XYZ file of C-alpha atoms in Angstrom:
309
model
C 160.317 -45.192 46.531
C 162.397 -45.072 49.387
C 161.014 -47.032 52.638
C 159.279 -50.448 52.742
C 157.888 -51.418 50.738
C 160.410 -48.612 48.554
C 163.561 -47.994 47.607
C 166.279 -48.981 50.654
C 164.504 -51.462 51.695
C 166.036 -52.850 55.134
C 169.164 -54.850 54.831
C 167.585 -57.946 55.766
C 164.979 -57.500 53.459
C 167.597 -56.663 50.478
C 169.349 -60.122 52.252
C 166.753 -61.779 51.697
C 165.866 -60.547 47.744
C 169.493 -61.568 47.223
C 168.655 -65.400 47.205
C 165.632 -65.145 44.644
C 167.573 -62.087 42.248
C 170.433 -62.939 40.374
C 172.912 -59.816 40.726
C 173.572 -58.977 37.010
C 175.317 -56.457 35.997
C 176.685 -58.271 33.249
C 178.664 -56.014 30.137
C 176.640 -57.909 27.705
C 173.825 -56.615 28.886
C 175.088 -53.290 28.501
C 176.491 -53.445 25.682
C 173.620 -52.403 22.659
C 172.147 -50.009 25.201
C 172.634 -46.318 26.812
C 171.013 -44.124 29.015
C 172.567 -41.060 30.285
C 171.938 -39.195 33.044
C 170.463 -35.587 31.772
C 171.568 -32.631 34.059
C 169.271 -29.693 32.289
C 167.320 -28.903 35.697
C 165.092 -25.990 36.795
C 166.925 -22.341 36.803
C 165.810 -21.201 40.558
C 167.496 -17.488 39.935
C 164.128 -16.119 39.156
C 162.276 -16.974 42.601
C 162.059 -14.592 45.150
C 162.211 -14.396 48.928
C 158.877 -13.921 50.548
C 158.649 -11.515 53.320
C 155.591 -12.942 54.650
C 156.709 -16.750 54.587
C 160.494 -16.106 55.636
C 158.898 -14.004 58.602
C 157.266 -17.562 59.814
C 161.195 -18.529 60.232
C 162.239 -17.722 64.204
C 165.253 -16.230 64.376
C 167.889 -18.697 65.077
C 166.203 -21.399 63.941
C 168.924 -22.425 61.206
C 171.483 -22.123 63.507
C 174.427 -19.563 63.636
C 175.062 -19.577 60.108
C 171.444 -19.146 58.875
C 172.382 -21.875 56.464
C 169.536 -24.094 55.312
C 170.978 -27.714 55.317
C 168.852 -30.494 54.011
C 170.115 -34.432 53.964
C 169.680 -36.670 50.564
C 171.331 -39.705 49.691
C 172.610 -38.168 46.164
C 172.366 -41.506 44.282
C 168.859 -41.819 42.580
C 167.934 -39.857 39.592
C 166.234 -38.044 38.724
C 164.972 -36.970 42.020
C 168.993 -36.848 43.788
C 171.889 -37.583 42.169
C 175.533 -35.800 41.415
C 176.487 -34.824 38.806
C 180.217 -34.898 36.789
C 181.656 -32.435 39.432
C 179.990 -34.058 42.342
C 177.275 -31.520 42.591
C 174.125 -32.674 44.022
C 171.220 -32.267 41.049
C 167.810 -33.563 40.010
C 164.111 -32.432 41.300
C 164.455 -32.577 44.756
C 167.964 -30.852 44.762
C 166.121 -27.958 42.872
C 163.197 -27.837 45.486
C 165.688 -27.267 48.344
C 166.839 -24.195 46.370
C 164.009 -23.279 45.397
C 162.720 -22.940 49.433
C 166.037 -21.873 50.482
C 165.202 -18.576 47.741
C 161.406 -18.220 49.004
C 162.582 -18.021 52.352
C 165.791 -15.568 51.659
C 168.666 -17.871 53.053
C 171.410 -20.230 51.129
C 170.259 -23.973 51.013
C 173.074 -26.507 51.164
C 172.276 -30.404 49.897
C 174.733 -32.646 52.013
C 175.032 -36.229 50.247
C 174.602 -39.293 53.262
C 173.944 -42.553 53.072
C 169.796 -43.165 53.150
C 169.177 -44.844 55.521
C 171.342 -42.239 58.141
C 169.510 -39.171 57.417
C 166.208 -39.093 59.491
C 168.714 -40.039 62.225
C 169.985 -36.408 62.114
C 167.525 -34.184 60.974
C 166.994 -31.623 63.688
C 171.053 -31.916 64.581
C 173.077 -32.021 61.369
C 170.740 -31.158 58.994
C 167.499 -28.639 59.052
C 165.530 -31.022 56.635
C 165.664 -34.078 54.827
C 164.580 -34.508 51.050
C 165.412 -37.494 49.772
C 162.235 -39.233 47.768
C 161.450 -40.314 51.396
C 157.980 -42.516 51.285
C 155.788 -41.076 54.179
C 154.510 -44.039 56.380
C 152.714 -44.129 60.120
C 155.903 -45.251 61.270
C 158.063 -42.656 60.016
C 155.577 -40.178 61.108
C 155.567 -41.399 65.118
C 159.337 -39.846 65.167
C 159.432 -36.966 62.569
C 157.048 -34.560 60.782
C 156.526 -34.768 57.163
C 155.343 -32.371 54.705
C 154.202 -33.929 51.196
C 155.256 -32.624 47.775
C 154.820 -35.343 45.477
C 153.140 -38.599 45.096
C 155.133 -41.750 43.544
C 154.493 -45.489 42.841
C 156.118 -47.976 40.605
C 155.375 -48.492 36.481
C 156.843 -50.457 33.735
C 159.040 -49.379 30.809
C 159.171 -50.994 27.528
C 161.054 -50.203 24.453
C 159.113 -47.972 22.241
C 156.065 -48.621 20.279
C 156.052 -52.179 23.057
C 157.561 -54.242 19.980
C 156.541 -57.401 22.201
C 152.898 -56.108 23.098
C 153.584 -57.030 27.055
C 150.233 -56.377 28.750
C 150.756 -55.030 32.452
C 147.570 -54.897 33.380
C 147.843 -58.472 35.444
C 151.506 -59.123 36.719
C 150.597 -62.956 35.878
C 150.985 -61.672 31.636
C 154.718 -61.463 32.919
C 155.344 -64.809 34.218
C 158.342 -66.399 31.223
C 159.874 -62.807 31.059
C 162.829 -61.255 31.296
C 162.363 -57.834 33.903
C 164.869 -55.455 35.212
C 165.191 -54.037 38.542
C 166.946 -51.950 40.785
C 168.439 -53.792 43.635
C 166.665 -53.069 46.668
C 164.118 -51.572 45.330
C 160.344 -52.214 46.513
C 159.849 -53.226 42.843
C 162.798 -56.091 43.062
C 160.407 -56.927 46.177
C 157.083 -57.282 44.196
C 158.304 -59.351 41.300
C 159.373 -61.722 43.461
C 155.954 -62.045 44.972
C 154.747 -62.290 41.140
C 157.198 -65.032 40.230
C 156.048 -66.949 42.775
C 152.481 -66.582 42.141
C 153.588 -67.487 38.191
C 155.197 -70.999 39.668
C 151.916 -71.607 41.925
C 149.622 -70.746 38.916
C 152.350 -73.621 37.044
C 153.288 -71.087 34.511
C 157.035 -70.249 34.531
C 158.632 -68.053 36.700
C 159.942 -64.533 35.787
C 163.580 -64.008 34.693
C 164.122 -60.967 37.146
C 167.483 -59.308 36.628
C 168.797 -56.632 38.898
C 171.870 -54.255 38.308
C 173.271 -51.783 40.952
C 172.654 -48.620 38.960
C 168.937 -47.752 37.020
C 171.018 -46.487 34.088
C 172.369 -49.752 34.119
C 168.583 -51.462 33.836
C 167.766 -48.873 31.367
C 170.705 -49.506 29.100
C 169.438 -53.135 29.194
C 166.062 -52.467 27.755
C 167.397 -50.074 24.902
C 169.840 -53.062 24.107
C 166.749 -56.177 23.764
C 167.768 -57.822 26.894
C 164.874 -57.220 28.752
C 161.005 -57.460 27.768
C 160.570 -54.504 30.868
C 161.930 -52.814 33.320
C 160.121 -51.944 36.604
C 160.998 -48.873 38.679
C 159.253 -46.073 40.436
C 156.963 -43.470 38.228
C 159.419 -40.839 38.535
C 162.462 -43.244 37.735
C 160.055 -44.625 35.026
C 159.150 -41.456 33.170
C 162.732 -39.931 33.620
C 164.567 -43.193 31.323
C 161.880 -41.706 28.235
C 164.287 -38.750 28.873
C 167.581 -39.989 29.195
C 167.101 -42.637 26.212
C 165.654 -39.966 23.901
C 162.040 -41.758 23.871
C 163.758 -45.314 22.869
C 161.830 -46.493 25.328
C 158.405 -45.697 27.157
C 155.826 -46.417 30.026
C 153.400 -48.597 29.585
C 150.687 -49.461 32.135
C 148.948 -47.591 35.257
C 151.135 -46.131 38.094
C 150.428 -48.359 40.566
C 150.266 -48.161 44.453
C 150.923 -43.956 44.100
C 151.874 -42.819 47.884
C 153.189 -39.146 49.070
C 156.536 -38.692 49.501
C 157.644 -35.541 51.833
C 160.181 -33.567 53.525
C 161.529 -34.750 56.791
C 161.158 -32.381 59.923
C 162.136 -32.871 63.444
C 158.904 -33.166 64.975
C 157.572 -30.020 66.285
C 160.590 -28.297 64.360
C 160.289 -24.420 64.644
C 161.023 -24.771 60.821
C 157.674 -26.291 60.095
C 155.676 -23.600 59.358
C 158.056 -21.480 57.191
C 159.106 -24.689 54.822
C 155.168 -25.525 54.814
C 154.198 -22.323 53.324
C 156.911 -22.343 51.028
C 155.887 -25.678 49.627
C 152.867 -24.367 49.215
C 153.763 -21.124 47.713
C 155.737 -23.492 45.331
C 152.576 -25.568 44.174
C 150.293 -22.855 43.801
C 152.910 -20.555 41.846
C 153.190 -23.697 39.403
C 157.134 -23.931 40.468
C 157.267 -27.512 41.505
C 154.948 -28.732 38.499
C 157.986 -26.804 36.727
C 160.806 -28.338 38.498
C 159.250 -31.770 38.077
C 158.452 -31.150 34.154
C 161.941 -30.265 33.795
C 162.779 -33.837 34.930
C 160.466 -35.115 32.800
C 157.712 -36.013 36.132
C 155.517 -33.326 36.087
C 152.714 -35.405 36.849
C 154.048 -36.404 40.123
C 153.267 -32.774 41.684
C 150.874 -32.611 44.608
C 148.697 -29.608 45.159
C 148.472 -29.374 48.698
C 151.664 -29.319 51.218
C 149.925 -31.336 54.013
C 151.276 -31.804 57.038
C 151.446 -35.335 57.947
C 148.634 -36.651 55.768
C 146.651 -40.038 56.247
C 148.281 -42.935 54.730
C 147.523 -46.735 54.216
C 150.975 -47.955 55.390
């Protein structure tokens, strides 16, 4: 999850997770372990423009080139990353295409830094799509249209060789967990350690490493007891580890993620309907199962839906 509490959190929050994580991205760790990035995707040549929803697109509205452009920081698989020729891939690089070919004009992914992009949607970019988290306070300065809905779950190695129990984050106080830095999850164990040394058990070993491959890699190689990540992030390392490893657990605290809009953006409606035409044609469940997320597709593209944070 990208936002607070998600992935990116604010620097002075990530500051402030540096004095209670110990940054480890040690080779030892590494070592016994792999997870590689899969790069199969969703083949978008078979969608076709839709006179009725591209008509809801004003003229102009793209700008003089017509061109699509949608802002995604391309460094978090499976939803964005790049692949070996610097191409921008995963689920949410295939959705912009896939809207780009409902709608009948070229979509263009533009890798930025994170937390830059909802600066310039509406200037340099048309859209942003970057597993943004959609929140009250992101809403008060752009529009968002949800897609999918994401929260954070545990990985294991397969058949849970150490029967961890999830179900209370207190069963993980004494054990070893990998995180992301700066994710929301880094965030939460900390909270749990420290509810481990105020119950006087012993705290959790968190490790975090710059790169979820990297956190994978040191589950698959009996470093870790678990890793903690988001759902998607979660179900995606059963696919890039062959099923070595798998989820155990509920998905917990699920919230919508969306597409950024300028507010009011005359874009709105067209990418809206498109969305939708995209759930109800079974396209996104596609994309997502081609990920290995399917079950993070939403049915309904709502526009700026209640949330709790």
């Amino acid at each position: 999850m990208r936002t607070t509490p998600t992935r990116a959190i604010a620097a002075i929050a990530a500051i402030g997770l540096a004095a209670g994580l110990s940054a480890c991205t040690n080779a030892n760790d590494l070592a016994t372990g792999s997870a590689k990035a899969k790069t199969r995707g969703y083949d978008v040549s078979s969608i076709t423009k839709q006179d009725d929803i591209a008509a809801l697109l004003p003229a102009g509205a793209l700008g003089a080139d017509g061109r699509l452009d949608i802002g995604a920081a391309t460094d978090y698989a499976p939803a964005e990353f790049l692949d070996a020729d610097g191409k921008p891939i995963g689920y949410d690089a295939d959705l912009a295409q896939a809207l780009g070919k409902v709608l009948g004009v070229d979509a263009t992914m533009h890798s930025a830094s994170f937390d830059s992009i909802i600066a310039k949607v509406g200037t340099e970019y048309d859209a942003g799509i970057s597993s943004f988290s959609i929140t009250n306070e992101r809403m008060q300065n752009v529009d968002m249209i949800q897609y999918v809905q994401v929260g954070s779950q545990f990985n294991v190695v397969k058949g849970n060789p150490k029967g961890l129990d999830v179900s209370d984050h207190l069963n993980l106080c004494g054990k070893v967990v990998g995180v992301q830095t700066g994710t929301a999850q880094a965030d939460a164990l900390e909270a749990d350690s420290q509810a481990c040394a105020a119950a006087g058990q012993d705290a959790i070993d968190i490790r975090s490493y710059d790169k979820q491959a990297e956190t994978t890699s040191a589950l698959v190689g009996n470093t870790l007891d678990a890793t903690y990540s988001d759902s998607t992030v979660a179900g995606y390392a059963v696919e890039t580890t062959d099923g070595a490893v798998e989820t155990i657990g509920e998905v917990e605290n699920a919230a919508p993620q969306g597409v950024v809009l300028q507010k009011n953006s005359q874009t709105c409606a067209a990418i809206q309907a498109a969305l939708q035409y995209l759930m109800d044609e079974g396209i996104l469940a596609d994309i997502l199962e081609s990920w290995g997320v399917e079950d993070a597709a939403l049915s309904s593209a709502t526009l700026n839906p209640a949330v709790s944070e």
